Amino acid sequence: MFTRKTLSILMLMFVAFPLNASEPESDFNPGEMILNHILDSHEWHIATVGKTHISIPLPILLIHDGKFHAFMSSKFHHGHSDYRGFRLMLEGDYKGKIVAVNSQGNILPKLPIDLSITKNAFSLLFVASLLFFIFVNISKIYKRRGSGLPPTKFQNLIEPIILFVRDDIVKVAIPIKYVDRYLPYLLTLFFFILFCNLLGLVPFFPGGASVTGNVAVTLVLAMFTFVITTVSGNRTYFREIINTSGAPWWMKFPIPLLPAIEVIGVLTKPVVLMIRLFANIMAGHIIILGLISMIFILGNMSAIAGYGVSALSVGFTLFISLLELIVAFVQAFVFTLLTSFYIGMAKAEHH
Amino acid sequence: MELISPNIGLVFWTTLTFLVLFLLLKKFAWPVILSTLKERETAIANALSAAEKAREEMKQLHADNEKLLREARMQCDEILRRGNEMRKEAIGKAQNEAQKEYDRLLENARLAIETEKKAAIVELQNEVAKLSIDIAEKILREEMKNKQQYDKLIEKSIQDITNNKL
């Protein structure tokens, strides 16, 4: 199938990249290790074999002083050397960020605008292309087979989810005459979150990046919800915010107490969406990494304790991973459902 | 702190990627998939309602057949009943007529017998009268021969007549 083909092509692409070697790491620090995995980075660390880091370099795109710079992250040699007046910081306030340096090697106060294809950005692009290939292919199957023939296995894999989103999320929340207008967006949203969540659970490349566990990603998704809700709002929706019906007049005049609360409510909705998704996914990753770290913490104390706890840790990790599998679906469901409800509220007729 | 501070680069790429993905899927994937799903659902719904209608029609047809059968049976019963009645009536009528004919014939026969009897009586009377006259004649001839005999004969004749009445 095409997915297998696409995957193998992508794998080949990256196998062709130079793998970089670097210096050894100090003692095991679980907090740092977990944060390094959770946070975004400019290269894709795959494994450390002995004292050699194996990682995939990612493109660095910077805008500094009106000029555009593009090069691969391998030029930084994991932050050990500057390149074109830029430095990847490993310590301090700017840890993990790229700063501009002058010829003396001093950090300039003005930070470059970093539009690099980071690990998460790369994952995003990967998920997006995966989704594009999957759904364009499915739509081709649908077009070829039409509505008369029974669905193929591939269709049967995706169709129940599409129908679930349509019938149990969108049709429940949005007035029926607007369903067709918002369905494409909500389906895209659902599958995008779902695939990001699931890919985050795959422990090796190209999975493993916690895309939806990054606040920037969920912020953007929540902003889309906010913008769509606000743009979709009908007269009733805005009137209810400014002049809530059924409330006593002194709540609105002279101090607009209720309108203020309503406005806060409108702003809170996307914020809550953002935090819920980000926190859920990040928490799952932290728990799994924490459980795995336990093996190495105890292993550093004594080898026997390390081996002893490993069975327990693996068992728990398996359990949490399965839980995360459910969470991946539930969070995609909740985000889409709440977005649908907000749109539905914005489109509700006066009751 | 870095955990909850969104990175501008990632915000940019997420916005771009998600928007492009949405537009691409909206153009190339969703319309076909969703319309095909809808079509299939409508087709299934139509097929189901058609089947339901056919079932209803079958039921109606069955009911009609039943009704026709019942009516036919009723008609059959009616015809049989009427036939029976007619048969009984016909037999009754025939019997009546036969009786009447019989009575009439009997009456005729009786009348004929009566007539014949009367004629016979008349004839007998005539014959008796003739015999009487013959006897009388014979007596009268005998009387000429023997007075005593004559008397005896008269006596005997009278006795005979009295005994016979006729």
mmCIF file of C-alpha atoms in Angstrom, chain A residues 12-333:
data_model
loop_
_atom_site.group_PDB
_atom_site.id
_atom_site.type_symbol
_atom_site.label_atom_id
_atom_site.label_comp_id
_atom_site.label_asym_id
_atom_site.label_seq_id
_atom_site.Cartn_x
_atom_site.Cartn_y
_atom_site.Cartn_z
ATOM 1 C CA LEU A 12 15.478 5.973 3.023
ATOM 2 C CA MET A 13 15.674 9.741 2.773
ATOM 3 C CA PHE A 14 16.893 9.973 6.318
ATOM 4 C CA VAL A 15 19.178 7.022 6.234
ATOM 5 C CA ALA A 16 20.984 8.939 3.504
ATOM 6 C CA PHE A 17 21.610 11.835 5.872
ATOM 7 C CA PRO A 18 24.951 11.940 7.641
ATOM 8 C CA LEU A 19 24.716 10.609 11.141
ATOM 9 C CA ASN A 20 26.621 12.766 13.580
ATOM 10 C CA ALA A 21 28.863 11.659 16.335
ATOM 11 C CA SER A 22 29.616 13.720 19.386
ATOM 12 C CA GLU A 23 31.057 13.661 22.883
ATOM 13 C CA PRO A 24 29.830 11.519 25.766
ATOM 14 C CA GLU A 25 27.148 12.535 28.240
ATOM 15 C CA SER A 26 27.541 12.973 31.985
ATOM 16 C CA ASP A 27 25.650 11.039 34.653
ATOM 17 C CA PHE A 28 22.052 10.115 34.132
ATOM 18 C CA ASN A 29 19.709 12.932 35.073
ATOM 19 C CA PRO A 30 16.070 11.839 34.721
ATOM 20 C CA GLY A 31 14.562 15.334 34.910
ATOM 21 C CA GLU A 32 16.801 16.605 32.159
ATOM 22 C CA MET A 33 16.283 13.496 30.071
ATOM 23 C CA ILE A 34 12.498 13.776 30.317
ATOM 24 C CA LEU A 35 12.522 17.486 29.527
ATOM 25 C CA ASN A 36 14.801 16.905 26.552
ATOM 26 C CA HIS A 37 12.321 14.386 25.216
ATOM 27 C CA ILE A 38 9.282 16.520 25.875
ATOM 28 C CA LEU A 39 10.672 19.784 24.593
ATOM 29 C CA ASP A 40 11.222 20.662 21.015
ATOM 30 C CA SER A 41 14.726 20.377 19.578
ATOM 31 C CA HIS A 42 16.631 21.326 16.475
ATOM 32 C CA GLU A 43 17.798 17.796 15.738
ATOM 33 C CA TRP A 44 16.160 14.437 16.038
ATOM 34 C CA HIS A 45 18.025 12.428 18.603
ATOM 35 C CA ILE A 46 17.593 8.746 17.899
ATOM 36 C CA ALA A 47 20.019 6.890 20.134
ATOM 37 C CA THR A 48 23.299 7.157 21.951
ATOM 38 C CA VAL A 49 25.480 4.174 21.195
ATOM 39 C CA GLY A 50 28.389 4.108 23.598
ATOM 40 C CA LYS A 51 29.655 7.666 23.514
ATOM 41 C CA THR A 52 28.220 8.496 20.109
ATOM 42 C CA HIS A 53 25.001 10.417 19.602
ATOM 43 C CA ILE A 54 23.019 9.260 16.626
ATOM 44 C CA SER A 55 20.657 11.964 15.501
ATOM 45 C CA ILE A 56 19.024 13.230 12.360
ATOM 46 C CA PRO A 57 19.895 16.846 11.492
ATOM 47 C CA LEU A 58 16.949 19.114 10.762
ATOM 48 C CA PRO A 59 16.835 22.317 8.733
ATOM 49 C CA ILE A 60 17.464 25.583 10.565
ATOM 50 C CA LEU A 61 15.593 28.570 9.180
ATOM 51 C CA LEU A 62 16.365 31.944 10.728
ATOM 52 C CA ILE A 63 15.431 35.516 10.018
ATOM 53 C CA HIS A 64 17.948 37.931 11.464
ATOM 54 C CA ASP A 65 18.390 41.611 10.630
ATOM 55 C CA GLY A 66 16.038 41.193 7.668
ATOM 56 C CA LYS A 67 18.136 38.402 6.208
ATOM 57 C CA PHE A 68 17.105 34.836 5.783
ATOM 58 C CA HIS A 69 19.443 32.025 6.786
ATOM 59 C CA ALA A 70 18.939 28.349 6.021
ATOM 60 C CA PHE A 71 21.258 25.461 6.881
ATOM 61 C CA MET A 72 21.180 22.059 8.522
ATOM 62 C CA SER A 73 21.402 21.724 12.316
ATOM 63 C CA SER A 74 24.392 19.393 11.897
ATOM 64 C CA LYS A 75 26.493 22.544 11.316
ATOM 65 C CA PHE A 76 26.191 23.334 15.038
ATOM 66 C CA HIS A 77 27.730 19.963 15.954
ATOM 67 C CA HIS A 78 25.162 19.573 18.756
ATOM 68 C CA GLY A 79 25.799 23.101 19.955
ATOM 69 C CA HIS A 80 29.556 22.796 20.158
ATOM 70 C CA SER A 81 30.346 25.174 17.348
ATOM 71 C CA ASP A 82 28.928 28.411 15.962
ATOM 72 C CA TYR A 83 27.859 28.731 12.382
ATOM 73 C CA ARG A 84 27.309 31.939 10.335
ATOM 74 C CA GLY A 85 27.189 33.949 13.552
ATOM 75 C CA PHE A 86 24.583 31.780 15.237
ATOM 76 C CA ARG A 87 24.944 29.516 18.228
ATOM 77 C CA LEU A 88 22.737 26.752 19.598
ATOM 78 C CA MET A 89 22.688 27.299 23.359
ATOM 79 C CA LEU A 90 23.079 24.273 25.610
ATOM 80 C CA GLU A 91 22.980 26.077 28.955
ATOM 81 C CA GLY A 92 21.472 29.121 30.641
ATOM 82 C CA ASP A 93 18.344 31.160 29.948
ATOM 83 C CA TYR A 94 18.421 30.476 26.240
ATOM 84 C CA LYS A 95 18.886 26.720 26.613
ATOM 85 C CA GLY A 96 17.849 24.957 23.419
ATOM 86 C CA LYS A 97 17.412 28.244 21.574
ATOM 87 C CA ILE A 98 19.442 29.729 18.786
ATOM 88 C CA VAL A 99 21.098 33.060 19.470
ATOM 89 C CA ALA A 100 23.126 35.417 17.336
ATOM 90 C CA VAL A 101 26.760 35.964 18.299
ATOM 91 C CA ASN A 102 29.240 38.595 17.172
ATOM 92 C CA SER A 103 32.742 37.962 15.922
ATOM 93 C CA GLN A 104 34.099 37.988 19.507
ATOM 94 C CA GLY A 105 31.741 35.203 20.430
ATOM 95 C CA ASN A 106 29.496 37.379 22.635
ATOM 96 C CA ILE A 107 25.740 36.811 22.561
ATOM 97 C CA LEU A 108 23.836 39.653 20.915
ATOM 98 C CA PRO A 109 20.733 40.871 22.805
ATOM 99 C CA LYS A 110 18.592 40.678 19.710
ATOM 100 C CA LEU A 111 17.373 37.122 19.126
ATOM 101 C CA PRO A 112 16.877 35.867 15.557
ATOM 102 C CA ILE A 113 13.372 34.809 14.553
ATOM 103 C CA ASP A 114 13.588 31.052 14.598
ATOM 104 C CA LEU A 115 11.407 29.389 11.974
ATOM 105 C CA SER A 116 13.394 26.172 11.954
ATOM 106 C CA ILE A 117 11.868 22.867 11.049
ATOM 107 C CA THR A 118 12.292 21.503 14.537
ATOM 108 C CA LYS A 119 11.487 17.976 15.663
ATOM 109 C CA ASN A 120 7.872 18.901 16.322
ATOM 110 C CA ALA A 121 7.554 20.921 13.133
ATOM 111 C CA PHE A 122 8.953 17.987 11.215
ATOM 112 C CA SER A 123 6.490 15.656 12.928
ATOM 113 C CA LEU A 124 3.684 18.035 12.021
ATOM 114 C CA LEU A 125 4.694 17.981 8.392
ATOM 115 C CA PHE A 126 5.015 14.225 8.512
ATOM 116 C CA VAL A 127 1.544 13.799 10.033
ATOM 117 C CA ALA A 128 0.078 16.257 7.557
ATOM 118 C CA SER A 129 1.578 14.446 4.576
ATOM 119 C CA LEU A 130 0.520 11.094 6.004
ATOM 120 C CA LEU A 131 -3.032 12.351 6.424
ATOM 121 C CA PHE A 132 -3.016 13.889 2.982
ATOM 122 C CA PHE A 133 -1.854 10.662 1.339
ATOM 123 C CA ILE A 134 -4.243 8.500 3.356
ATOM 124 C CA PHE A 135 -7.315 10.583 2.723
ATOM 125 C CA VAL A 136 -6.628 11.431 -0.890
ATOM 126 C CA ASN A 137 -6.101 7.741 -1.490
ATOM 127 C CA ILE A 138 -9.293 6.850 0.327
ATOM 128 C CA SER A 139 -11.228 9.441 -1.608
ATOM 129 C CA LYS A 140 -9.876 7.868 -4.803
ATOM 130 C CA ILE A 141 -11.138 4.488 -3.640
ATOM 131 C CA TYR A 142 -14.496 6.052 -2.858
ATOM 132 C CA LYS A 143 -14.610 7.702 -6.257
ATOM 133 C CA ARG A 144 -13.667 4.479 -8.031
ATOM 134 C CA ARG A 145 -16.038 2.218 -6.162
ATOM 135 C CA GLY A 146 -18.891 4.652 -5.728
ATOM 136 C CA SER A 147 -21.702 4.104 -3.295
ATOM 137 C CA GLY A 148 -22.942 0.882 -4.824
ATOM 138 C CA LEU A 149 -20.074 -1.466 -4.038
ATOM 139 C CA PRO A 150 -19.366 -2.619 -0.504
ATOM 140 C CA PRO A 151 -16.445 -0.805 1.190
ATOM 141 C CA THR A 152 -12.965 -2.328 1.024
ATOM 142 C CA LYS A 153 -10.958 -3.236 4.115
ATOM 143 C CA PHE A 154 -9.126 0.056 3.903
ATOM 144 C CA GLN A 155 -12.387 1.981 3.719
ATOM 145 C CA ASN A 156 -13.779 -0.022 6.605
ATOM 146 C CA LEU A 157 -10.802 1.009 8.710
ATOM 147 C CA ILE A 158 -11.455 4.727 8.366
ATOM 148 C CA GLU A 159 -15.162 4.884 7.603
ATOM 149 C CA PRO A 160 -16.454 4.101 11.112
ATOM 150 C CA ILE A 161 -14.275 6.901 12.495
ATOM 151 C CA ILE A 162 -15.541 9.365 9.895
ATOM 152 C CA LEU A 163 -19.110 8.321 10.644
ATOM 153 C CA PHE A 164 -18.445 8.556 14.363
ATOM 154 C CA VAL A 165 -17.170 12.119 13.997
ATOM 155 C CA ARG A 166 -20.061 13.035 11.743
ATOM 156 C CA ASP A 167 -22.908 11.372 13.657
ATOM 157 C CA ASP A 168 -21.783 11.394 17.269
ATOM 158 C CA ILE A 169 -19.808 14.623 17.418
ATOM 159 C CA VAL A 170 -20.796 17.108 14.747
ATOM 160 C CA LYS A 171 -24.456 16.245 14.280
ATOM 161 C CA VAL A 172 -24.978 16.230 18.033
ATOM 162 C CA ALA A 173 -23.472 19.668 18.550
ATOM 163 C CA ILE A 174 -24.150 21.713 15.430
ATOM 164 C CA PRO A 175 -27.587 22.587 13.983
ATOM 165 C CA ILE A 176 -28.210 20.179 11.116
ATOM 166 C CA LYS A 177 -28.217 22.789 8.339
ATOM 167 C CA TYR A 178 -24.652 23.858 9.197
ATOM 168 C CA VAL A 179 -23.245 20.349 9.543
ATOM 169 C CA ASP A 180 -21.987 20.110 5.969
ATOM 170 C CA ARG A 181 -20.219 23.451 6.241
ATOM 171 C CA TYR A 182 -18.168 22.593 9.325
ATOM 172 C CA LEU A 183 -17.738 18.855 8.855
ATOM 173 C CA PRO A 184 -14.570 19.023 6.670
ATOM 174 C CA TYR A 185 -12.782 21.223 9.196
ATOM 175 C CA LEU A 186 -13.830 19.141 12.184
ATOM 176 C CA LEU A 187 -12.858 15.885 10.476
ATOM 177 C CA THR A 188 -9.459 17.325 9.608
ATOM 178 C CA LEU A 189 -9.053 18.532 13.179
ATOM 179 C CA PHE A 190 -10.031 15.162 14.639
ATOM 180 C CA PHE A 191 -7.722 13.122 12.442
ATOM 181 C CA PHE A 192 -4.881 15.601 12.819
ATOM 182 C CA ILE A 193 -5.006 15.445 16.619
ATOM 183 C CA LEU A 194 -5.548 11.692 16.597
ATOM 184 C CA PHE A 195 -2.590 11.000 14.312
ATOM 185 C CA CYS A 196 -0.330 13.398 16.219
ATOM 186 C CA ASN A 197 -1.319 11.692 19.480
ATOM 187 C CA LEU A 198 -0.794 8.206 18.100
ATOM 188 C CA LEU A 199 2.478 9.052 16.417
ATOM 189 C CA GLY A 200 3.687 10.499 19.706
ATOM 190 C CA LEU A 201 3.242 7.065 21.262
ATOM 191 C CA VAL A 202 5.525 5.371 18.742
ATOM 192 C CA PRO A 203 8.842 5.388 20.590
ATOM 193 C CA PHE A 204 11.133 5.519 17.544
ATOM 194 C CA PHE A 205 11.517 7.681 14.464
ATOM 195 C CA PRO A 206 9.340 9.126 12.903
ATOM 196 C CA GLY A 207 7.209 8.929 16.022
ATOM 197 C CA GLY A 208 8.063 9.960 19.518
ATOM 198 C CA ALA A 209 7.766 13.713 19.196
ATOM 199 C CA SER A 210 4.998 14.928 21.473
ATOM 200 C CA VAL A 211 3.466 17.256 18.930
ATOM 201 C CA THR A 212 0.117 17.664 20.652
ATOM 202 C CA GLY A 213 2.010 17.790 23.955
ATOM 203 C CA ASN A 214 3.542 21.058 22.830
ATOM 204 C CA VAL A 215 1.748 24.195 23.880
ATOM 205 C CA ALA A 216 2.473 26.001 20.598
ATOM 206 C CA VAL A 217 0.584 23.381 18.596
ATOM 207 C CA THR A 218 -2.433 23.256 20.884
ATOM 208 C CA LEU A 219 -2.400 27.062 21.021
ATOM 209 C CA VAL A 220 -2.760 27.225 17.255
ATOM 210 C CA LEU A 221 -5.511 24.608 17.204
ATOM 211 C CA ALA A 222 -7.374 26.433 19.990
ATOM 212 C CA MET A 223 -6.936 29.734 18.130
ATOM 213 C CA PHE A 224 -8.517 28.180 15.050
ATOM 214 C CA THR A 225 -11.478 27.114 17.187
ATOM 215 C CA PHE A 226 -11.741 30.606 18.648
ATOM 216 C CA VAL A 227 -11.563 32.323 15.267
ATOM 217 C CA ILE A 228 -14.082 29.952 13.665
ATOM 218 C CA THR A 229 -16.461 30.288 16.615
ATOM 219 C CA THR A 230 -16.252 34.076 16.574
ATOM 220 C CA VAL A 231 -16.622 34.345 12.804
ATOM 221 C CA SER A 232 -19.553 31.911 12.874
ATOM 222 C CA GLY A 233 -21.323 33.750 15.684
ATOM 223 C CA ASN A 234 -24.807 34.899 14.744
ATOM 224 C CA ARG A 235 -26.646 37.883 16.171
ATOM 225 C CA THR A 236 -28.083 35.886 19.075
ATOM 226 C CA TYR A 237 -24.623 34.727 20.104
ATOM 227 C CA PHE A 238 -23.201 38.249 20.386
ATOM 228 C CA ARG A 239 -26.352 39.683 21.910
ATOM 229 C CA GLU A 240 -26.244 37.020 24.621
ATOM 230 C CA ILE A 241 -22.680 38.084 25.426
ATOM 231 C CA ILE A 242 -23.413 41.807 25.599
ATOM 232 C CA ASN A 243 -26.961 41.646 26.906
ATOM 233 C CA THR A 244 -27.597 38.294 28.513
ATOM 234 C CA SER A 245 -31.292 37.535 28.538
ATOM 235 C CA GLY A 246 -32.956 36.491 31.752
ATOM 236 C CA ALA A 247 -30.490 38.311 34.010
ATOM 237 C CA PRO A 248 -31.446 41.266 36.239
ATOM 238 C CA TRP A 249 -30.613 44.682 34.746
ATOM 239 C CA TRP A 250 -28.249 45.734 37.540
ATOM 240 C CA MET A 251 -25.912 42.927 36.544
ATOM 241 C CA LYS A 252 -25.377 44.683 33.206
ATOM 242 C CA PHE A 253 -25.738 48.384 34.051
ATOM 243 C CA PRO A 254 -24.021 50.604 35.085
ATOM 244 C CA ILE A 255 -21.209 48.111 35.763
ATOM 245 C CA PRO A 256 -21.204 45.523 32.934
ATOM 246 C CA LEU A 257 -20.518 42.636 35.300
ATOM 247 C CA LEU A 258 -22.254 39.912 33.348
ATOM 248 C CA PRO A 259 -20.893 40.954 29.923
ATOM 249 C CA ALA A 260 -17.399 40.920 31.441
ATOM 250 C CA ILE A 261 -17.971 37.402 32.732
ATOM 251 C CA GLU A 262 -19.330 36.352 29.358
ATOM 252 C CA VAL A 263 -16.295 37.763 27.549
ATOM 253 C CA ILE A 264 -13.980 35.984 29.969
ATOM 254 C CA GLY A 265 -15.984 32.809 29.299
ATOM 255 C CA VAL A 266 -15.542 33.189 25.555
ATOM 256 C CA LEU A 267 -11.794 33.636 25.990
ATOM 257 C CA THR A 268 -11.510 30.834 28.512
ATOM 258 C CA LYS A 269 -12.966 28.232 26.176
ATOM 259 C CA PRO A 270 -10.015 28.101 23.753
ATOM 260 C CA VAL A 271 -7.528 28.431 26.598
ATOM 261 C CA VAL A 272 -9.054 25.406 28.280
ATOM 262 C CA LEU A 273 -8.960 23.502 25.002
ATOM 263 C CA MET A 274 -5.305 24.391 24.605
ATOM 264 C CA ILE A 275 -4.315 23.369 28.132
ATOM 265 C CA ARG A 276 -6.354 20.167 28.220
ATOM 266 C CA LEU A 277 -4.839 18.641 25.113
ATOM 267 C CA PHE A 278 -1.304 19.809 25.804
ATOM 268 C CA ALA A 279 -1.341 18.742 29.454
ATOM 269 C CA ASN A 280 -2.900 15.351 28.792
ATOM 270 C CA ILE A 281 -0.460 14.350 26.108
ATOM 271 C CA MET A 282 2.556 15.787 27.873
ATOM 272 C CA ALA A 283 1.589 14.081 31.129
ATOM 273 C CA GLY A 284 1.340 10.742 29.369
ATOM 274 C CA HIS A 285 4.816 11.158 27.903
ATOM 275 C CA ILE A 286 6.259 12.225 31.244
ATOM 276 C CA ILE A 287 4.757 9.227 33.045
ATOM 277 C CA ILE A 288 6.133 6.777 30.495
ATOM 278 C CA LEU A 289 9.556 8.411 30.518
ATOM 279 C CA GLY A 290 9.512 8.531 34.319
ATOM 280 C CA LEU A 291 8.766 4.833 34.548
ATOM 281 C CA ILE A 292 11.581 4.051 32.152
ATOM 282 C CA SER A 293 13.909 6.406 34.060
ATOM 283 C CA MET A 294 13.263 4.405 37.207
ATOM 284 C CA ILE A 295 15.186 1.487 35.719
ATOM 285 C CA PHE A 296 18.265 3.670 35.179
ATOM 286 C CA ILE A 297 18.050 5.501 38.496
ATOM 287 C CA LEU A 298 17.991 2.231 40.377
ATOM 288 C CA GLY A 299 20.439 0.699 37.905
ATOM 289 C CA ASN A 300 22.933 3.439 38.797
ATOM 290 C CA MET A 301 22.657 2.422 42.444
ATOM 291 C CA SER A 302 22.984 -1.283 41.843
ATOM 292 C CA ALA A 303 22.716 -3.461 38.779
ATOM 293 C CA ILE A 304 20.458 -5.961 40.535
ATOM 294 C CA ALA A 305 17.979 -3.277 41.576
ATOM 295 C CA GLY A 306 17.995 -2.018 37.975
ATOM 296 C CA TYR A 307 17.178 -5.434 36.551
ATOM 297 C CA GLY A 308 14.694 -6.065 39.350
ATOM 298 C CA VAL A 309 12.698 -2.917 38.753
ATOM 299 C CA SER A 310 12.856 -3.218 34.983
ATOM 300 C CA ALA A 311 10.139 -5.888 34.827
ATOM 301 C CA LEU A 312 7.891 -3.718 36.967
ATOM 302 C CA SER A 313 8.694 -0.620 34.943
ATOM 303 C CA VAL A 314 8.052 -2.314 31.632
ATOM 304 C CA GLY A 315 4.765 -3.666 32.945
ATOM 305 C CA PHE A 316 3.673 -0.245 34.125
ATOM 306 C CA THR A 317 4.897 1.382 30.921
ATOM 307 C CA LEU A 318 2.863 -1.072 28.916
ATOM 308 C CA PHE A 319 -0.179 -0.297 31.013
ATOM 309 C CA ILE A 320 0.298 3.470 30.708
ATOM 310 C CA SER A 321 0.975 3.137 26.983
ATOM 311 C CA LEU A 322 -2.333 1.349 26.536
ATOM 312 C CA LEU A 323 -3.962 4.031 28.628
ATOM 313 C CA GLU A 324 -2.329 6.651 26.414
ATOM 314 C CA LEU A 325 -3.788 4.887 23.414
ATOM 315 C CA ILE A 326 -7.228 5.521 24.869
ATOM 316 C CA VAL A 327 -6.215 9.063 25.825
ATOM 317 C CA ALA A 328 -5.097 9.673 22.228
ATOM 318 C CA PHE A 329 -8.616 8.922 21.019
ATOM 319 C CA VAL A 330 -10.384 10.571 23.917
ATOM 320 C CA GLN A 331 -8.444 13.830 23.591
ATOM 321 C CA ALA A 332 -9.031 13.995 19.837
ATOM 322 C CA PHE A 333 -12.690 13.296 20.554
#
